[in-house]
Amino acid sequence: MRRSDMVANRRFDELAVRLDQLSVNIIISAVSAELSLTPKFIH
């Protein structure tokens, strides 16, 4: 494997990790928004 390929793979892994964290943050904020919109008597 060439050195440039290894560097590209490492960058791609970092990007994938950032995208995972971003999607988790989006899901968490969506869920909390959903919960805040839900009427309180359900709890």
PDB file of N, CA and C in Angstrom:
ATOM      1  N   MET A   1       0.840  -1.196   0.000  1.00  0.00           N
ATOM      2  CA  MET A   1       0.000   0.000   0.000  1.00  0.00           C
ATOM      3  C   MET A   1       0.880   1.254   0.000  1.00  0.00           C
ATOM      4  N   ARG A   2       0.517   2.203  -0.830  1.00  0.00           N
ATOM      5  CA  ARG A   2       1.337   3.413  -0.918  1.00  0.00           C
ATOM      6  C   ARG A   2       1.086   4.336   0.276  1.00  0.00           C
ATOM      7  N   ARG A   3       2.091   5.176   0.516  1.00  0.00           N
ATOM      8  CA  ARG A   3       1.995   6.092   1.654  1.00  0.00           C
ATOM      9  C   ARG A   3       0.828   7.065   1.484  1.00  0.00           C
ATOM     10  N   SER A   4       0.622   7.544   0.266  1.00  0.00           N
ATOM     11  CA  SER A   4      -0.476   8.495   0.035  1.00  0.00           C
ATOM     12  C   SER A   4      -1.828   7.830   0.290  1.00  0.00           C
ATOM     13  N   ASP A   5      -1.933   6.532  -0.030  1.00  0.00           N
ATOM     14  CA  ASP A   5      -3.177   5.812   0.245  1.00  0.00           C
ATOM     15  C   ASP A   5      -3.432   5.731   1.745  1.00  0.00           C
ATOM     16  N   MET A   6      -2.362   5.490   2.518  1.00  0.00           N
ATOM     17  CA  MET A   6      -2.524   5.400   3.967  1.00  0.00           C
ATOM     18  C   MET A   6      -2.997   6.735   4.536  1.00  0.00           C
ATOM     19  N   VAL A   7      -2.411   7.825   4.048  1.00  0.00           N
ATOM     20  CA  VAL A   7      -2.820   9.156   4.520  1.00  0.00           C
ATOM     21  C   VAL A   7      -4.273   9.421   4.159  1.00  0.00           C
ATOM     22  N   ALA A   8      -4.653   9.060   2.938  1.00  0.00           N
ATOM     23  CA  ALA A   8      -6.039   9.274   2.513  1.00  0.00           C
ATOM     24  C   ALA A   8      -6.992   8.449   3.366  1.00  0.00           C
ATOM     25  N   ASN A   9      -6.601   7.216   3.674  1.00  0.00           N
ATOM     26  CA  ASN A   9      -7.458   6.371   4.507  1.00  0.00           C
ATOM     27  C   ASN A   9      -7.620   6.955   5.903  1.00  0.00           C
ATOM     28  N   ARG A  10      -6.535   7.476   6.462  1.00  0.00           N
ATOM     29  CA  ARG A  10      -6.616   8.061   7.799  1.00  0.00           C
ATOM     30  C   ARG A  10      -7.555   9.265   7.788  1.00  0.00           C
ATOM     31  N   ARG A  11      -7.442  10.102   6.757  1.00  0.00           N
ATOM     32  CA  ARG A  11      -8.331  11.267   6.669  1.00  0.00           C
ATOM     33  C   ARG A  11      -9.776  10.821   6.532  1.00  0.00           C
ATOM     34  N   PHE A  12      -9.999   9.772   5.754  1.00  0.00           N
ATOM     35  CA  PHE A  12     -11.363   9.285   5.554  1.00  0.00           C
ATOM     36  C   PHE A  12     -11.931   8.753   6.866  1.00  0.00           C
ATOM     37  N   ASP A  13     -11.095   8.057   7.654  1.00  0.00           N
ATOM     38  CA  ASP A  13     -11.547   7.559   8.955  1.00  0.00           C
ATOM     39  C   ASP A  13     -11.932   8.715   9.871  1.00  0.00           C
ATOM     40  N   GLU A  14     -11.109   9.760   9.903  1.00  0.00           N
ATOM     41  CA  GLU A  14     -11.422  10.921  10.745  1.00  0.00           C
ATOM     42  C   GLU A  14     -12.732  11.560  10.311  1.00  0.00           C
ATOM     43  N   LEU A  15     -12.935  11.649   8.998  1.00  0.00           N
ATOM     44  CA  LEU A  15     -14.170  12.231   8.480  1.00  0.00           C
ATOM     45  C   LEU A  15     -15.368  11.378   8.880  1.00  0.00           C
ATOM     46  N   ALA A  16     -15.220  10.066   8.792  1.00  0.00           N
ATOM     47  CA  ALA A  16     -16.311   9.161   9.161  1.00  0.00           C
ATOM     48  C   ALA A  16     -16.651   9.309  10.643  1.00  0.00           C
ATOM     49  N   VAL A  17     -15.627   9.443  11.481  1.00  0.00           N
ATOM     50  CA  VAL A  17     -15.869   9.623  12.917  1.00  0.00           C
ATOM     51  C   VAL A  17     -16.604  10.933  13.170  1.00  0.00           C
ATOM     52  N   ARG A  18     -16.192  11.993  12.479  1.00  0.00           N
ATOM     53  CA  ARG A  18     -16.869  13.283  12.659  1.00  0.00           C
ATOM     54  C   ARG A  18     -18.313  13.204  12.207  1.00  0.00           C
ATOM     55  N   LEU A  19     -18.567  12.517  11.105  1.00  0.00           N
ATOM     56  CA  LEU A  19     -19.942  12.379  10.617  1.00  0.00           C
ATOM     57  C   LEU A  19     -20.778  11.581  11.608  1.00  0.00           C
ATOM     58  N   ASP A  20     -20.182  10.539  12.210  1.00  0.00           N
ATOM     59  CA  ASP A  20     -20.897   9.761  13.221  1.00  0.00           C
ATOM     60  C   ASP A  20     -21.282  10.648  14.397  1.00  0.00           C
ATOM     61  N   GLN A  21     -20.335  11.442  14.891  1.00  0.00           N
ATOM     62  CA  GLN A  21     -20.619  12.318  16.026  1.00  0.00           C
ATOM     63  C   GLN A  21     -21.684  13.338  15.663  1.00  0.00           C
ATOM     64  N   LEU A  22     -21.619  13.857  14.445  1.00  0.00           N
ATOM     65  CA  LEU A  22     -22.597  14.848  13.998  1.00  0.00           C
ATOM     66  C   LEU A  22     -23.992  14.242  13.946  1.00  0.00           C
ATOM     67  N   SER A  23     -24.106  13.037  13.389  1.00  0.00           N
ATOM     68  CA  SER A  23     -25.426  12.406  13.292  1.00  0.00           C
ATOM     69  C   SER A  23     -25.965  12.064  14.673  1.00  0.00           C
ATOM     70  N   VAL A  24     -25.094  11.668  15.591  1.00  0.00           N
ATOM     71  CA  VAL A  24     -25.531  11.403  16.966  1.00  0.00           C
ATOM     72  C   VAL A  24     -26.059  12.685  17.599  1.00  0.00           C
ATOM     73  N   ASN A  25     -25.348  13.802  17.405  1.00  0.00           N
ATOM     74  CA  ASN A  25     -25.807  15.084  17.948  1.00  0.00           C
ATOM     75  C   ASN A  25     -27.153  15.481  17.362  1.00  0.00           C
ATOM     76  N   ILE A  26     -27.333  15.253  16.058  1.00  0.00           N
ATOM     77  CA  ILE A  26     -28.604  15.595  15.412  1.00  0.00           C
ATOM     78  C   ILE A  26     -29.732  14.747  15.988  1.00  0.00           C
ATOM     79  N   ILE A  27     -29.479  13.448  16.168  1.00  0.00           N
ATOM     80  CA  ILE A  27     -30.505  12.556  16.725  1.00  0.00           C
ATOM     81  C   ILE A  27     -30.863  12.982  18.143  1.00  0.00           C
ATOM     82  N   ILE A  28     -29.855  13.288  18.953  1.00  0.00           N
ATOM     83  CA  ILE A  28     -30.104  13.690  20.339  1.00  0.00           C
ATOM     84  C   ILE A  28     -30.920  14.977  20.383  1.00  0.00           C
ATOM     85  N   SER A  29     -30.563  15.954  19.559  1.00  0.00           N
ATOM     86  CA  SER A  29     -31.305  17.220  19.581  1.00  0.00           C
ATOM     87  C   SER A  29     -32.723  17.023  19.060  1.00  0.00           C
ATOM     88  N   ALA A  30     -32.892  16.150  18.065  1.00  0.00           N
ATOM     89  CA  ALA A  30     -34.237  15.877  17.554  1.00  0.00           C
ATOM     90  C   ALA A  30     -35.090  15.200  18.622  1.00  0.00           C
ATOM     91  N   VAL A  31     -34.512  14.247  19.331  1.00  0.00           N
ATOM     92  CA  VAL A  31     -35.253  13.543  20.384  1.00  0.00           C
ATOM     93  C   VAL A  31     -35.620  14.502  21.510  1.00  0.00           C
ATOM     94  N   SER A  32     -34.690  15.350  21.918  1.00  0.00           N
ATOM     95  CA  SER A  32     -34.993  16.279  23.008  1.00  0.00           C
ATOM     96  C   SER A  32     -36.036  17.305  22.573  1.00  0.00           C
ATOM     97  N   ALA A  33     -35.991  17.727  21.313  1.00  0.00           N
ATOM     98  CA  ALA A  33     -37.020  18.638  20.809  1.00  0.00           C
ATOM     99  C   ALA A  33     -38.375  17.945  20.803  1.00  0.00           C
ATOM    100  N   GLU A  34     -38.389  16.693  20.384  1.00  0.00           N
ATOM    101  CA  GLU A  34     -39.614  15.895  20.377  1.00  0.00           C
ATOM    102  C   GLU A  34     -40.188  15.777  21.787  1.00  0.00           C
ATOM    103  N   LEU A  35     -39.306  15.514  22.751  1.00  0.00           N
ATOM    104  CA  LEU A  35     -39.757  15.358  24.136  1.00  0.00           C
ATOM    105  C   LEU A  35     -40.299  16.672  24.685  1.00  0.00           C
ATOM    106  N   SER A  36     -39.680  17.782  24.314  1.00  0.00           N
ATOM    107  CA  SER A  36     -40.152  19.066  24.831  1.00  0.00           C
ATOM    108  C   SER A  36     -41.491  19.448  24.201  1.00  0.00           C
ATOM    109  N   LEU A  37     -41.773  18.948  22.995  1.00  0.00           N
ATOM    110  CA  LEU A  37     -43.059  19.227  22.357  1.00  0.00           C
ATOM    111  C   LEU A  37     -44.163  18.308  22.888  1.00  0.00           C
ATOM    112  N   THR A  38     -43.758  17.160  23.437  1.00  0.00           N
ATOM    113  CA  THR A  38     -44.743  16.200  23.937  1.00  0.00           C
ATOM    114  C   THR A  38     -45.442  16.757  25.171  1.00  0.00           C
ATOM    115  N   PRO A  39     -46.753  16.635  25.249  1.00  0.00           N
ATOM    116  CA  PRO A  39     -47.481  17.077  26.451  1.00  0.00           C
ATOM    117  C   PRO A  39     -46.950  16.397  27.705  1.00  0.00           C
ATOM    118  N   LYS A  40     -46.938  17.123  28.797  1.00  0.00           N
ATOM    119  CA  LYS A  40     -46.287  16.628  30.000  1.00  0.00           C
ATOM    120  C   LYS A  40     -47.057  15.486  30.665  1.00  0.00           C
ATOM    121  N   PHE A  41     -48.356  15.366  30.421  1.00  0.00           N
ATOM    122  CA  PHE A  41     -49.125  14.357  31.148  1.00  0.00           C
ATOM    123  C   PHE A  41     -48.786  12.932  30.704  1.00  0.00           C
ATOM    124  N   ILE A  42     -48.074  12.794  29.601  1.00  0.00           N
ATOM    125  CA  ILE A  42     -47.675  11.456  29.155  1.00  0.00           C
ATOM    126  C   ILE A  42     -46.633  10.873  30.106  1.00  0.00           C
ATOM    127  N   HIS A  43     -45.791  11.712  30.677  1.00  0.00           N
ATOM    128  CA  HIS A  43     -44.732  11.226  31.556  1.00  0.00           C
ATOM    129  C   HIS A  43     -45.292  10.680  32.849  1.00  0.00           C
TER     130      HIS A  43
END
